[in-house]
Tab-separated table of C-alpha atoms in Angstrom:
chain	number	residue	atom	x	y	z
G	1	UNK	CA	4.000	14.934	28.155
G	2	UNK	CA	3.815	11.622	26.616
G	3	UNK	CA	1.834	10.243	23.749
G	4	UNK	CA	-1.008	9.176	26.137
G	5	UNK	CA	-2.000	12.879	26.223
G	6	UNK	CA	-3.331	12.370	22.652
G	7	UNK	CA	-6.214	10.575	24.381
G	8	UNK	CA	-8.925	9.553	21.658
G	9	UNK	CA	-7.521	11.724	19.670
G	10	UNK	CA	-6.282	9.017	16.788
G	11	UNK	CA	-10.024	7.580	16.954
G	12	UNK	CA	-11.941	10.600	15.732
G	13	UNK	CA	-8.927	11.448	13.088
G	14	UNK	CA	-9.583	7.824	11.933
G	15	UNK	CA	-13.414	8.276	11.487
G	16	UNK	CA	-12.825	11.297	9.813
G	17	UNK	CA	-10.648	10.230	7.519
G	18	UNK	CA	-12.712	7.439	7.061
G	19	UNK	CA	-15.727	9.508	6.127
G	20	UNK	CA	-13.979	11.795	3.636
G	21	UNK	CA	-12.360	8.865	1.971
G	22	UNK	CA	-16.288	6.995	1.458
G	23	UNK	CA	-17.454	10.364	0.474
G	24	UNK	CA	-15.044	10.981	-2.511
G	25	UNK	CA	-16.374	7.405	-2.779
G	26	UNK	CA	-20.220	7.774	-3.344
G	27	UNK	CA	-20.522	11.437	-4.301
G	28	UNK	CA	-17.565	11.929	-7.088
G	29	UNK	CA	-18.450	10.544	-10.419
G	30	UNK	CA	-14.822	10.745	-11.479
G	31	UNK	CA	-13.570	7.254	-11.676
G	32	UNK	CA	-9.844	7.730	-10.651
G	33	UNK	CA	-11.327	10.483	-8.173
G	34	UNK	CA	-12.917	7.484	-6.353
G	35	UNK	CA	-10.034	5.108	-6.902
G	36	UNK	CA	-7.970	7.855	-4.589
G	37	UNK	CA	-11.087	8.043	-2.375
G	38	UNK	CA	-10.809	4.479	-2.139
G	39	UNK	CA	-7.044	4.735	-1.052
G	40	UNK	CA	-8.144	7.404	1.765
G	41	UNK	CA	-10.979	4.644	2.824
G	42	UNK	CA	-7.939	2.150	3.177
G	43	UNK	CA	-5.612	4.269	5.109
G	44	UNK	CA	-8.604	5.326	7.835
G	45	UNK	CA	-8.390	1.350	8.101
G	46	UNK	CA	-4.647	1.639	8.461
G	47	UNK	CA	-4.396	4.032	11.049
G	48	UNK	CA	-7.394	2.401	13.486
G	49	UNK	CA	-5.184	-0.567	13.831
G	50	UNK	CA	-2.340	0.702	14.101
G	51	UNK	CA	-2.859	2.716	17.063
G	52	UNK	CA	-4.616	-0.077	18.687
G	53	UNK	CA	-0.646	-0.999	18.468
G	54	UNK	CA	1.022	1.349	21.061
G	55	UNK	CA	1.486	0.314	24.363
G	56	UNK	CA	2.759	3.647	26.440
G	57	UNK	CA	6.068	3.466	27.047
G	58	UNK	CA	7.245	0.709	25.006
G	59	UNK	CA	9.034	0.678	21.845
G	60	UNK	CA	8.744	-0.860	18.583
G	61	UNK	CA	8.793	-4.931	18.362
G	62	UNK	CA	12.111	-5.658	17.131
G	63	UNK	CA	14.431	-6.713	19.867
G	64	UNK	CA	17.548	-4.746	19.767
G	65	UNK	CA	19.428	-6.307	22.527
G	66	UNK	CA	17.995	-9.687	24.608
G	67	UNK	CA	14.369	-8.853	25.908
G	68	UNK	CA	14.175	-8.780	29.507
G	69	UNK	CA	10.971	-9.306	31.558
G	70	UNK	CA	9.013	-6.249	32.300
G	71	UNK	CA	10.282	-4.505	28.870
G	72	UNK	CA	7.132	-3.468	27.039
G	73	UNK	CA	7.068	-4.018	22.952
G	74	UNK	CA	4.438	-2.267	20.576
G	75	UNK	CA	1.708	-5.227	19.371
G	76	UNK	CA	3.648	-6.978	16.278
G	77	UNK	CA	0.412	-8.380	15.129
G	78	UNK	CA	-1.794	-5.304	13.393
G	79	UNK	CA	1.702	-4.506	12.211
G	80	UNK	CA	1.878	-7.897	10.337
G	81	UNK	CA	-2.049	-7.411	9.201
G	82	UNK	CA	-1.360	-4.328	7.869
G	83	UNK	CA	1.929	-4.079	6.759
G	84	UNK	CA	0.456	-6.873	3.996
G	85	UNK	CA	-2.781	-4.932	3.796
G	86	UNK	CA	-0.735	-1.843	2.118
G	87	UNK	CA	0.004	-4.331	-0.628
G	88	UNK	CA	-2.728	-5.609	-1.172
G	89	UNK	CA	-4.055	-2.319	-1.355
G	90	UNK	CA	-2.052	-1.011	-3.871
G	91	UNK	CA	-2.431	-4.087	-6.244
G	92	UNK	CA	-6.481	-3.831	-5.915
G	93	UNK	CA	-5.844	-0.037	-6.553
G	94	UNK	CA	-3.908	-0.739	-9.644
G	95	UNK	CA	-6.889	-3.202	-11.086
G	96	UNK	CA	-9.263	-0.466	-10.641
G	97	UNK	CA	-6.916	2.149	-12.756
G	98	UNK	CA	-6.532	-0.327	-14.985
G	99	UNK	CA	-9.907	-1.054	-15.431
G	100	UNK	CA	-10.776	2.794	-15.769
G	101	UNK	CA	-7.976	2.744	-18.361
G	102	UNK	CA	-9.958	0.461	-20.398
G	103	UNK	CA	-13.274	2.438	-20.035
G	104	UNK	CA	-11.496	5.387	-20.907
G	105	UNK	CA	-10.662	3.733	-24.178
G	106	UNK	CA	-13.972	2.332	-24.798
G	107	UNK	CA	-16.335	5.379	-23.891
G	108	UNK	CA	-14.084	8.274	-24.262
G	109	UNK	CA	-14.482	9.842	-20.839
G	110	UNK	CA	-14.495	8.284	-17.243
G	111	UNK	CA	-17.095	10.697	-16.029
G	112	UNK	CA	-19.919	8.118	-14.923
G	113	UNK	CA	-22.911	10.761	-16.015
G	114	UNK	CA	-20.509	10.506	-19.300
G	115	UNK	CA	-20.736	7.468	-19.852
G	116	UNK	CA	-24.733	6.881	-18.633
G	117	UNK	CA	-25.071	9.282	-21.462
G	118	UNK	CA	-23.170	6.932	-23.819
G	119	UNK	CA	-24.919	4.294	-23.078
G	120	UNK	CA	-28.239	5.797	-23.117
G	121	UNK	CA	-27.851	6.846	-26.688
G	122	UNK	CA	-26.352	3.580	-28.037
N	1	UNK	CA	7.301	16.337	21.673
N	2	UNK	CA	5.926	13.295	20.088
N	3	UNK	CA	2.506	14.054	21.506
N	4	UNK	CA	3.231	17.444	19.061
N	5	UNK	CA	4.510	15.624	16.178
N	6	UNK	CA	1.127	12.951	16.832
N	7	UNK	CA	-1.056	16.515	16.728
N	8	UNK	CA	0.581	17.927	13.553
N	9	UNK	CA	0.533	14.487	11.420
N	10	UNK	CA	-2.906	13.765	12.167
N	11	UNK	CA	-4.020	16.932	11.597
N	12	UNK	CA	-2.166	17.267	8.600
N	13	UNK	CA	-3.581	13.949	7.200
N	14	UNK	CA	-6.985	15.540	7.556
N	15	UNK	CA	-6.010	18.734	5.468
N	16	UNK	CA	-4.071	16.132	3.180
N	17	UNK	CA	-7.343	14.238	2.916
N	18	UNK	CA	-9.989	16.990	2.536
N	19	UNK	CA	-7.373	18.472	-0.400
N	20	UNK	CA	-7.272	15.027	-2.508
N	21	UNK	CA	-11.492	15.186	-2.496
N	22	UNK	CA	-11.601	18.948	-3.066
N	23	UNK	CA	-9.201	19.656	-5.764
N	24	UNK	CA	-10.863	19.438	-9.108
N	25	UNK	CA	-7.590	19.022	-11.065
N	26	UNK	CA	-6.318	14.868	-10.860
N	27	UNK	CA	-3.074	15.583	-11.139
N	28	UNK	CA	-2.992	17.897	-7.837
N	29	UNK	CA	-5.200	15.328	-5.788
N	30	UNK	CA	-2.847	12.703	-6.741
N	31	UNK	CA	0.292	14.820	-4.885
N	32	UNK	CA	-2.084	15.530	-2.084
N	33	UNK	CA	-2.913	11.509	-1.647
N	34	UNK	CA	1.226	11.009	-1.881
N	35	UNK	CA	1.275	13.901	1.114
N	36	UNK	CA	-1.541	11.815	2.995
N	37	UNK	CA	0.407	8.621	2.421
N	38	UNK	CA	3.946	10.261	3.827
N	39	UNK	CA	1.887	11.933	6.709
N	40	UNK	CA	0.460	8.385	7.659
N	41	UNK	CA	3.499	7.128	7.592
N	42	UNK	CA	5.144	9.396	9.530
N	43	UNK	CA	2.411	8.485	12.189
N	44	UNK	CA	2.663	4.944	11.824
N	45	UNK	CA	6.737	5.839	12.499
N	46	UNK	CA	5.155	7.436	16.020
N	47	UNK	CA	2.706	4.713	16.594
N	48	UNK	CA	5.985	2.352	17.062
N	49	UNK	CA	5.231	0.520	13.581
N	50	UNK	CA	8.457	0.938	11.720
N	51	UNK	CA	7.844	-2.284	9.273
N	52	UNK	CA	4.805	-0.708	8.493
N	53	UNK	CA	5.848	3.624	7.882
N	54	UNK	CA	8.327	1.860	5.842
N	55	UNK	CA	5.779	0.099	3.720
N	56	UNK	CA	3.629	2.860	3.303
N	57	UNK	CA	6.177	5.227	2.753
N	58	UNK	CA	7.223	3.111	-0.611
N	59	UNK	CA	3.808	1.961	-1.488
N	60	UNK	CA	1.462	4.962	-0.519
N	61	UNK	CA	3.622	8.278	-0.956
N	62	UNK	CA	6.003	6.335	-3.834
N	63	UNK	CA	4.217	3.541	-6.334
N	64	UNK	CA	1.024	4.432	-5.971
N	65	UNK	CA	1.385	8.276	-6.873
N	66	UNK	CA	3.402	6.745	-10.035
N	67	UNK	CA	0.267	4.702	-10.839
N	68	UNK	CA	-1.904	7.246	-10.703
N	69	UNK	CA	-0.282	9.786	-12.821
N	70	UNK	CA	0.102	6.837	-15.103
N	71	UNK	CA	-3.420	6.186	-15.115
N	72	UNK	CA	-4.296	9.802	-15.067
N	73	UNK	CA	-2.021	10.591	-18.213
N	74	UNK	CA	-4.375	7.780	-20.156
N	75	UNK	CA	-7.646	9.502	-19.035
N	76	UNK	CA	-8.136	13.045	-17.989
N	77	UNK	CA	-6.643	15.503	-15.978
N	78	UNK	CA	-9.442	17.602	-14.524
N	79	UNK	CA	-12.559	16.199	-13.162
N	80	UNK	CA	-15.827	17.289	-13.915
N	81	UNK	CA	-18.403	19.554	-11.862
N	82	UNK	CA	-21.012	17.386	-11.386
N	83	UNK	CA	-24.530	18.270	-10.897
N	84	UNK	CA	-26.327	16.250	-8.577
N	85	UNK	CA	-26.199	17.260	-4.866
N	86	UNK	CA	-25.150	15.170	-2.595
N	87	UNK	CA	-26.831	15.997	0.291
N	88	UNK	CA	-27.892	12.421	1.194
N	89	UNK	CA	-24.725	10.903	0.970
N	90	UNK	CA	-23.209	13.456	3.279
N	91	UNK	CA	-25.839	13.204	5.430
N	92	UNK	CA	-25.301	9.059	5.910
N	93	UNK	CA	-22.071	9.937	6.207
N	94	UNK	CA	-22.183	12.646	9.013
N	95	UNK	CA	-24.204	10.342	10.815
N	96	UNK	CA	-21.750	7.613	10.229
N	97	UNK	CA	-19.275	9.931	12.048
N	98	UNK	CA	-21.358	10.538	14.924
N	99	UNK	CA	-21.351	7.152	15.641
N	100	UNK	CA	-17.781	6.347	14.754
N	101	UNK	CA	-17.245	9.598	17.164
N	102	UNK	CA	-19.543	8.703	19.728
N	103	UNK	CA	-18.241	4.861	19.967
N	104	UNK	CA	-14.705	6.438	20.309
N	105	UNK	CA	-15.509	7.215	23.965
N	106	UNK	CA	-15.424	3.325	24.694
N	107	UNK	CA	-12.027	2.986	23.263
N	108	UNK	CA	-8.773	2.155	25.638
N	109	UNK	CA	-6.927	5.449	25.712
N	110	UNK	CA	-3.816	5.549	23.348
N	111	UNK	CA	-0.951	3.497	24.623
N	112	UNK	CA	-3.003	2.055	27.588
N	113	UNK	CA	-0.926	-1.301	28.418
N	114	UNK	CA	-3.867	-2.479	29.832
N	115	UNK	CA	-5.978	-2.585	26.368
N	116	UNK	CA	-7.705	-5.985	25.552
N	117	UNK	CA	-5.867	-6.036	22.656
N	118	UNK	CA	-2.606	-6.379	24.504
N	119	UNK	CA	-3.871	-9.075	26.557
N	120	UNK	CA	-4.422	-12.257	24.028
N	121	UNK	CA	-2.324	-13.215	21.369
N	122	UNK	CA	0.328	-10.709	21.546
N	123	UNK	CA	2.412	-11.620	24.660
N	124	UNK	CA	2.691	-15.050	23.058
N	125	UNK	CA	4.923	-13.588	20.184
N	126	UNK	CA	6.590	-11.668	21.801
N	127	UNK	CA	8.235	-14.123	24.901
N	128	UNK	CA	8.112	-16.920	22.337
N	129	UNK	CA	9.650	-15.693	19.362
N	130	UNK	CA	13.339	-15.457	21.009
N	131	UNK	CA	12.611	-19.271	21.225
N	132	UNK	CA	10.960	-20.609	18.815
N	133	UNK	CA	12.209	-18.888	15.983
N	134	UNK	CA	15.066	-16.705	17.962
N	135	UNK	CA	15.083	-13.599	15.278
N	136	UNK	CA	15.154	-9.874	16.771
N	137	UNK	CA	12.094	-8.535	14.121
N	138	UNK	CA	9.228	-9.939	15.908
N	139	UNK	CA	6.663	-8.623	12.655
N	140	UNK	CA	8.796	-10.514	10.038
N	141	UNK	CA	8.763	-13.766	12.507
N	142	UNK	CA	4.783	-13.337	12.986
N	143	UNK	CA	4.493	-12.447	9.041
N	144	UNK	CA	6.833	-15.469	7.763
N	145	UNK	CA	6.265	-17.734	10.068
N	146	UNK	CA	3.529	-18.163	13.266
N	147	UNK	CA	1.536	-16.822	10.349
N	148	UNK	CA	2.952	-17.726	7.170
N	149	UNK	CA	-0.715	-18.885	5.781
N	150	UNK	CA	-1.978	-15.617	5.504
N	151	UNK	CA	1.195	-14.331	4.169
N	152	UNK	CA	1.372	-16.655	1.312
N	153	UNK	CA	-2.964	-16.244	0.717
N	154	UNK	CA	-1.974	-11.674	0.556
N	155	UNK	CA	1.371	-13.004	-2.089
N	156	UNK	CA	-1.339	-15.297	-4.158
N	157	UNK	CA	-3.842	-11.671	-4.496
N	158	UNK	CA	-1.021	-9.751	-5.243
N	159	UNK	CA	-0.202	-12.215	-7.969
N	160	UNK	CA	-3.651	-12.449	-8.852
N	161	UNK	CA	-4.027	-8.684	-9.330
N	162	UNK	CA	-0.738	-8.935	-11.610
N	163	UNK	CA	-2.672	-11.227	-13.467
N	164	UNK	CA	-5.740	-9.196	-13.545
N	165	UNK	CA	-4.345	-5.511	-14.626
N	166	UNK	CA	-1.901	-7.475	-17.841
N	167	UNK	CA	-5.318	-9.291	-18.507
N	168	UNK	CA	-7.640	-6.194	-18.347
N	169	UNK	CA	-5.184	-3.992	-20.379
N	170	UNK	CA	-4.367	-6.668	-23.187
N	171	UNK	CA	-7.062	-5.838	-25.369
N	172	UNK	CA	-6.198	-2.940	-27.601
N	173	UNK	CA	-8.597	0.056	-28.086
N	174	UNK	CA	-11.190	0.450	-30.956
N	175	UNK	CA	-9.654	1.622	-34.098
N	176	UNK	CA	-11.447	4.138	-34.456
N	177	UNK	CA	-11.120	6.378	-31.765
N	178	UNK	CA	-8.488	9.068	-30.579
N	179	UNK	CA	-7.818	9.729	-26.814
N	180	UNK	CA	-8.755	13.035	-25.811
N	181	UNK	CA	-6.260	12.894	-22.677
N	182	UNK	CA	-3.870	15.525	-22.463
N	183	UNK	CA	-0.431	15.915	-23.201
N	184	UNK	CA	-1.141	12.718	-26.051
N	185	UNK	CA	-0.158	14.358	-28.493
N	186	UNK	CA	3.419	14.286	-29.181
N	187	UNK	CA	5.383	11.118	-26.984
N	188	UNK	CA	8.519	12.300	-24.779
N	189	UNK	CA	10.323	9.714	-23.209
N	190	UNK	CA	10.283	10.222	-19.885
N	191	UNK	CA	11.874	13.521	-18.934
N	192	UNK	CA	14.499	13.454	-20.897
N	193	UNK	CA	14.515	17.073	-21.122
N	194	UNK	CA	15.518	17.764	-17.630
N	195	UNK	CA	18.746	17.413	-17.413
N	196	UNK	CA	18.853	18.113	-13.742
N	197	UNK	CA	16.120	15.799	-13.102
N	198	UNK	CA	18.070	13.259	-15.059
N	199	UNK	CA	21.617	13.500	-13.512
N	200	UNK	CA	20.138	13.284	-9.998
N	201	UNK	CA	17.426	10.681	-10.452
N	202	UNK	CA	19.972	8.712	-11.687
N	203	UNK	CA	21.820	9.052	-9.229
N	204	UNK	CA	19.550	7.700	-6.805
N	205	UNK	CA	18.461	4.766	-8.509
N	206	UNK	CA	21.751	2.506	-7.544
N	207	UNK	CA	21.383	3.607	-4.060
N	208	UNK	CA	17.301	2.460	-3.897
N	209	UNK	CA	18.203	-1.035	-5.324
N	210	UNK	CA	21.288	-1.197	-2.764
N	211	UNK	CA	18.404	-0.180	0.305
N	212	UNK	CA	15.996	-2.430	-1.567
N	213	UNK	CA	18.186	-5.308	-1.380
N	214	UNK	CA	19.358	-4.634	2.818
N	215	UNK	CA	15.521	-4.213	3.389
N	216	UNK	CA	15.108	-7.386	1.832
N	217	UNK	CA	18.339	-9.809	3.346
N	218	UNK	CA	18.264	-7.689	6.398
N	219	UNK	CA	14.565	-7.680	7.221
N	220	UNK	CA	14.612	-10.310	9.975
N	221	UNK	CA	17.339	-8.289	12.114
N	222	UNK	CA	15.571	-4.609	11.415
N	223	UNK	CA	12.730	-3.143	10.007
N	224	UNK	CA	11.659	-4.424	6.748
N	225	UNK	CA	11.218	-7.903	5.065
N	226	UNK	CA	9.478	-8.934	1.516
N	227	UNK	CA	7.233	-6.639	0.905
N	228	UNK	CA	8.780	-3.398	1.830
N	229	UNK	CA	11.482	-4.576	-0.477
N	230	UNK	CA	9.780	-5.967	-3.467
N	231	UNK	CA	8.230	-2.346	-3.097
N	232	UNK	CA	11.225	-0.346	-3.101
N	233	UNK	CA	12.899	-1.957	-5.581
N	234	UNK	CA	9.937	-1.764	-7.844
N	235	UNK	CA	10.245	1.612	-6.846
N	236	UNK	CA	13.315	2.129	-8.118
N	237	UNK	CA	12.650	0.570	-11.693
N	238	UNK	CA	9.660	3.005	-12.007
N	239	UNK	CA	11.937	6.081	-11.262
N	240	UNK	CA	14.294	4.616	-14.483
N	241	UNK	CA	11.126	4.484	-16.644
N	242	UNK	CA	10.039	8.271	-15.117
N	243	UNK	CA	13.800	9.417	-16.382
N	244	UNK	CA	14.512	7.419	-19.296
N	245	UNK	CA	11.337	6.345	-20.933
N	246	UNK	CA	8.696	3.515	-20.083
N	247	UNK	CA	10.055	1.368	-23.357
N	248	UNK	CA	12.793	1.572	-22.017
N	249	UNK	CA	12.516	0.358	-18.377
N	250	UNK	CA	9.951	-2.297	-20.038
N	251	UNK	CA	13.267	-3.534	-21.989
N	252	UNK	CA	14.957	-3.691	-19.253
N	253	UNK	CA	12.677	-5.732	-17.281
N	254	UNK	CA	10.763	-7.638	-19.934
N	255	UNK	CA	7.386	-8.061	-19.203
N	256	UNK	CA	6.854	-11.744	-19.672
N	257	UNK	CA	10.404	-12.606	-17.682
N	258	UNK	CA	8.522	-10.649	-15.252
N	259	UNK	CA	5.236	-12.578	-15.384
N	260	UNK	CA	7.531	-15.890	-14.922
N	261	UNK	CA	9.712	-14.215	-11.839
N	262	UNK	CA	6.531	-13.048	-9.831
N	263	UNK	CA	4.988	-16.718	-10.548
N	264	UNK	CA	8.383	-18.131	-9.648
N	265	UNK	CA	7.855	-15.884	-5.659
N	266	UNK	CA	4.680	-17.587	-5.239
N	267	UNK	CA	5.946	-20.859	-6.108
N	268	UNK	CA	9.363	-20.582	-4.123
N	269	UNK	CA	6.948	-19.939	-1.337
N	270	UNK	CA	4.323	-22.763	-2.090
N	271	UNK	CA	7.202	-24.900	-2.684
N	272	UNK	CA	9.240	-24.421	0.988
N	273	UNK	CA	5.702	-25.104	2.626
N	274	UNK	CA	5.610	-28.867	0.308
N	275	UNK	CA	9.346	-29.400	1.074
N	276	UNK	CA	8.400	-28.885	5.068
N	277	UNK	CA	5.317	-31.873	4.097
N	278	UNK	CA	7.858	-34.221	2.701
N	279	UNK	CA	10.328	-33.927	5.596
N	280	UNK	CA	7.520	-34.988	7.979
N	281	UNK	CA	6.383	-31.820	9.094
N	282	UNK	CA	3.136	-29.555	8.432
N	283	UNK	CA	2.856	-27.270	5.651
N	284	UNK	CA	5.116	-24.047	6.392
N	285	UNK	CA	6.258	-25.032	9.592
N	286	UNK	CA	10.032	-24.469	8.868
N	287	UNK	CA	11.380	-26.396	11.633
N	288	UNK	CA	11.589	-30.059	10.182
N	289	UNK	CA	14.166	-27.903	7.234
N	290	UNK	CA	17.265	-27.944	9.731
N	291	UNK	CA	18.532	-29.857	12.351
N	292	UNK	CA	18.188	-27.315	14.595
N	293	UNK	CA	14.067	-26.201	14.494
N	294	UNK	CA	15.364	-22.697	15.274
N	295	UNK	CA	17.802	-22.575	12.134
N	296	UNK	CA	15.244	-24.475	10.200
N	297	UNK	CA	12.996	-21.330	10.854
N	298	UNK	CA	15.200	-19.266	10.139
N	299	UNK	CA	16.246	-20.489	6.253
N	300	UNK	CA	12.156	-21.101	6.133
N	301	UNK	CA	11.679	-17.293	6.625
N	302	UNK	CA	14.860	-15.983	4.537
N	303	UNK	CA	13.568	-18.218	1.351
N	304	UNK	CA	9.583	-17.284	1.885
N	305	UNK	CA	10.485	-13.800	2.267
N	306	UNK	CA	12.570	-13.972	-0.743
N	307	UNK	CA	9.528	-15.166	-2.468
N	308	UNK	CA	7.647	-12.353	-1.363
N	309	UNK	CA	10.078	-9.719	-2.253
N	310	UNK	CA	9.966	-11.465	-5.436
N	311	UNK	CA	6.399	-11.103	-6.436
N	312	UNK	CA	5.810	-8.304	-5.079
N	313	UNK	CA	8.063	-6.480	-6.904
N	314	UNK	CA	7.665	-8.361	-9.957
N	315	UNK	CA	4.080	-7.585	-9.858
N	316	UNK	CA	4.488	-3.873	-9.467
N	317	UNK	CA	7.290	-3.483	-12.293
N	318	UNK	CA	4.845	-5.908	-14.413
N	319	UNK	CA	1.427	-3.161	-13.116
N	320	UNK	CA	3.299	0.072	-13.894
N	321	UNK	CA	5.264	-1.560	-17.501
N	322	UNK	CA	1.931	-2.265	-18.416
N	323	UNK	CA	0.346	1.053	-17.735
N	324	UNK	CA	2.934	3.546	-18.964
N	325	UNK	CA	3.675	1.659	-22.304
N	326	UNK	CA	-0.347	1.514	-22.786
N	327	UNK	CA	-0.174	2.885	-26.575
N	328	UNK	CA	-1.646	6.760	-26.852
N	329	UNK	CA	-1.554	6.628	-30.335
């Protein structure tokens, strides 16, 4: 058995990943609850192109002795797409926590009904 | 057995997943997320993307479970029930999944050589980079190099977002109030009450830097490169301020030196691309900086990488400094 057998497998994991992660998203009015919702969101990205990567029967693109023709090599570029997506990822992630660090300080709670309330009565 | 392994992670990173949303407690979602991350890299590992299980391995599962206890140790530790149904979110959403599902059925199968996305760019790298650029990691020669723009536009965000979080966390908080987060109360320095924890974090610290370092000067021969690096070591530094206190690691790595390093990564890399100009070449293309256009890559790509590793790391150190020395008074 070889990893073809996983079929379409990767695909619905993806969109399910993808929906839990905009779920946590939209519904949770914890802030750093959606910041990790967020995260999930990201890593459904992740995974879609990186299985549009493997090529049955190949390996991954780093050539360990002289490539001949006919040898098959995993697609380097999603790899390069995402490998600097992560990154980016976790710097934009780190913005938002900052950020809800600052409301934190400023309202006292990073529920968003919280801080509605807050608002409402100032 | 890899179609096995392929079953259990992705299964598991839907268990991993549905446990971060569920649990009501911060603190436990943020271990589940760092499970999600090490399952997804543990796929990526099976998808043939070792650059990138490395990556996620040190960013997802490592700094960004740091940052969110960090974040969560400001704030709150349990979430809220909340009220309001939300039946019409889920129900955009299930319908988003149908459609996600049902468009799934036009997909190549997995590993199907014959997949449009094999067909266009992709066989270029790969039968040109032995030479052109003549380096065995075909990612780091597409990332430095064939596509060194986009490179140096993700090093300028992450510098940005640097910028941002020091920015965004240098006003101070009113006067008059008192975080309600718990564990305030009394400040320990790190967990200096462990002594096991201590002894074998430390340990491990030397060795991360060491791997940090052969990710980084090694990353055109094997998996690995800038960012993987600047991510590990960061890594590392953030496991010293765990053990030892985060005034401490912030004295070690001083947070405006670190400001000037990560500035000094973008500008090594802004820099080679100007140097390549004034030799008579275009910007970032490496092969006017040797005799040889092969060798001239290859110094190109060892000093841009260095400037990622640079900023990236810089930038993290600088993030997680700034967030765990965030007074709790």
């Amino acid at each position: 058995m070889s990893i073809n057998s996983l079929g379409l497998y990767n695909y619905w994991i993806y969109g399910f990943v993808l929906v839990i992660g905009l779920y946590a998203v939209l519904v949770k009015g914890n802030y750093v609850k959606r910041m990790i919702g967020l995260s999930i969101f990201q890593g459904a990205a992740f995974l879609l192109y990186i299985t549009m990567d493997k090529i049955e029967g190949g390996t991954g693109p780093i050539f360990v002795t002289p490539p001949q023709p006919g040898d098959l090599f995993a697609n380097p570029l999603p790899q390069v797409l995402i490998l600097t997506a992560i990154v980016v990822g976790i710097a934009v992630t780190a913005l938002g926590l900052a950020i809800t660090i600052r409301i934190k300080e400023e309202y006292g709670t990073i529920e968003e009904s919280e801080i509605r309330e807050v608002d409402r009565q100032a | 057995m890899i179609t096995v392994l392929g079953l259990f992670t992705l299964t598991f990173l839907v268990i991993a997943a549905l446990a971060t949303v569920q649990s009501r407690n911060l603190f436990v979602a943020s271990m589940w997320f760092c499970i999600f991350s090490l399952m997804m890299a543990a796929n990526f590992l099976i998808l043939d993307a070792a650059d990138v299980a490395l990556t996620e391995a040190a960013v997802g599962a490592g700094v960004s479970t740091v940052l969110f206890m960090g974040a969560l140790s400001l704030t709150a530790e349990h979430e809220h029930v909340r009220e309001r149904s939300g039946w019409l979110p889920a129900l955009v959403l299930g319908l988003l999944f149908a459609v996600l599902f049902a468009a799934s059925f036009e997909q190549p199968r997995l590993g199907d050589p014959l997949a449009p996305v094999h067909q266009h760019v992709a066989p270029f790298y790969l039968s040109e980079t032995p030479r052109l650029i003549d380096i065995p990691n075909v990612v780091t020669a597409i990332l430095a190099s064939f596509r060194g723009y986009d490179t140096l536009g993700e090093v300028l965000v992450v510098f940005t977002a640097g910028i941002g979080v020091l920015s965004v966390l240098s006003f101070s908080p009113k006067k008059n109030q008192q975080l309600s987060g718990e564990g305030v109360a009394e400040r320990v320095r790190g967990v200096q009450h462990h002594a096991i924890l201590r002894v074998a974090g430390k340990l491990i610290i030397p060795l991360l830097m060491l791997f940090a370092l052969v990710v980084q000067f090694h990353g055109e021969y094997s998996p690995g490169g800038g960012f993987s690096a600047g991510a590990l070591f960061a890594a590392a530094v953030m496991l010293y301020g765990i053990l030892e206190g985060a005034d401490r690691s912030a004295k070690a790595m001083p947070q405006d030196w670190m400001l000037r390093l990560a500035a000094l990564g973008a500008m090594l890399y802004i820099g080679v691309g100007i140097v390549c100009m004034m030799l008579g070449g275009n910007f970032l293309d490496y092969s006017v900086l040797s005799s040889k256009p092969v060798a001239g890559q290859q110094l190109g790509i060892l000093l841009v990488e260095f400037g990622v590793g640079l900023t990236v790391s810089t930038v993290l150190i600088m993030i997680f400094n700034a967030i765990a020395n965030r007074s709790t008074y």
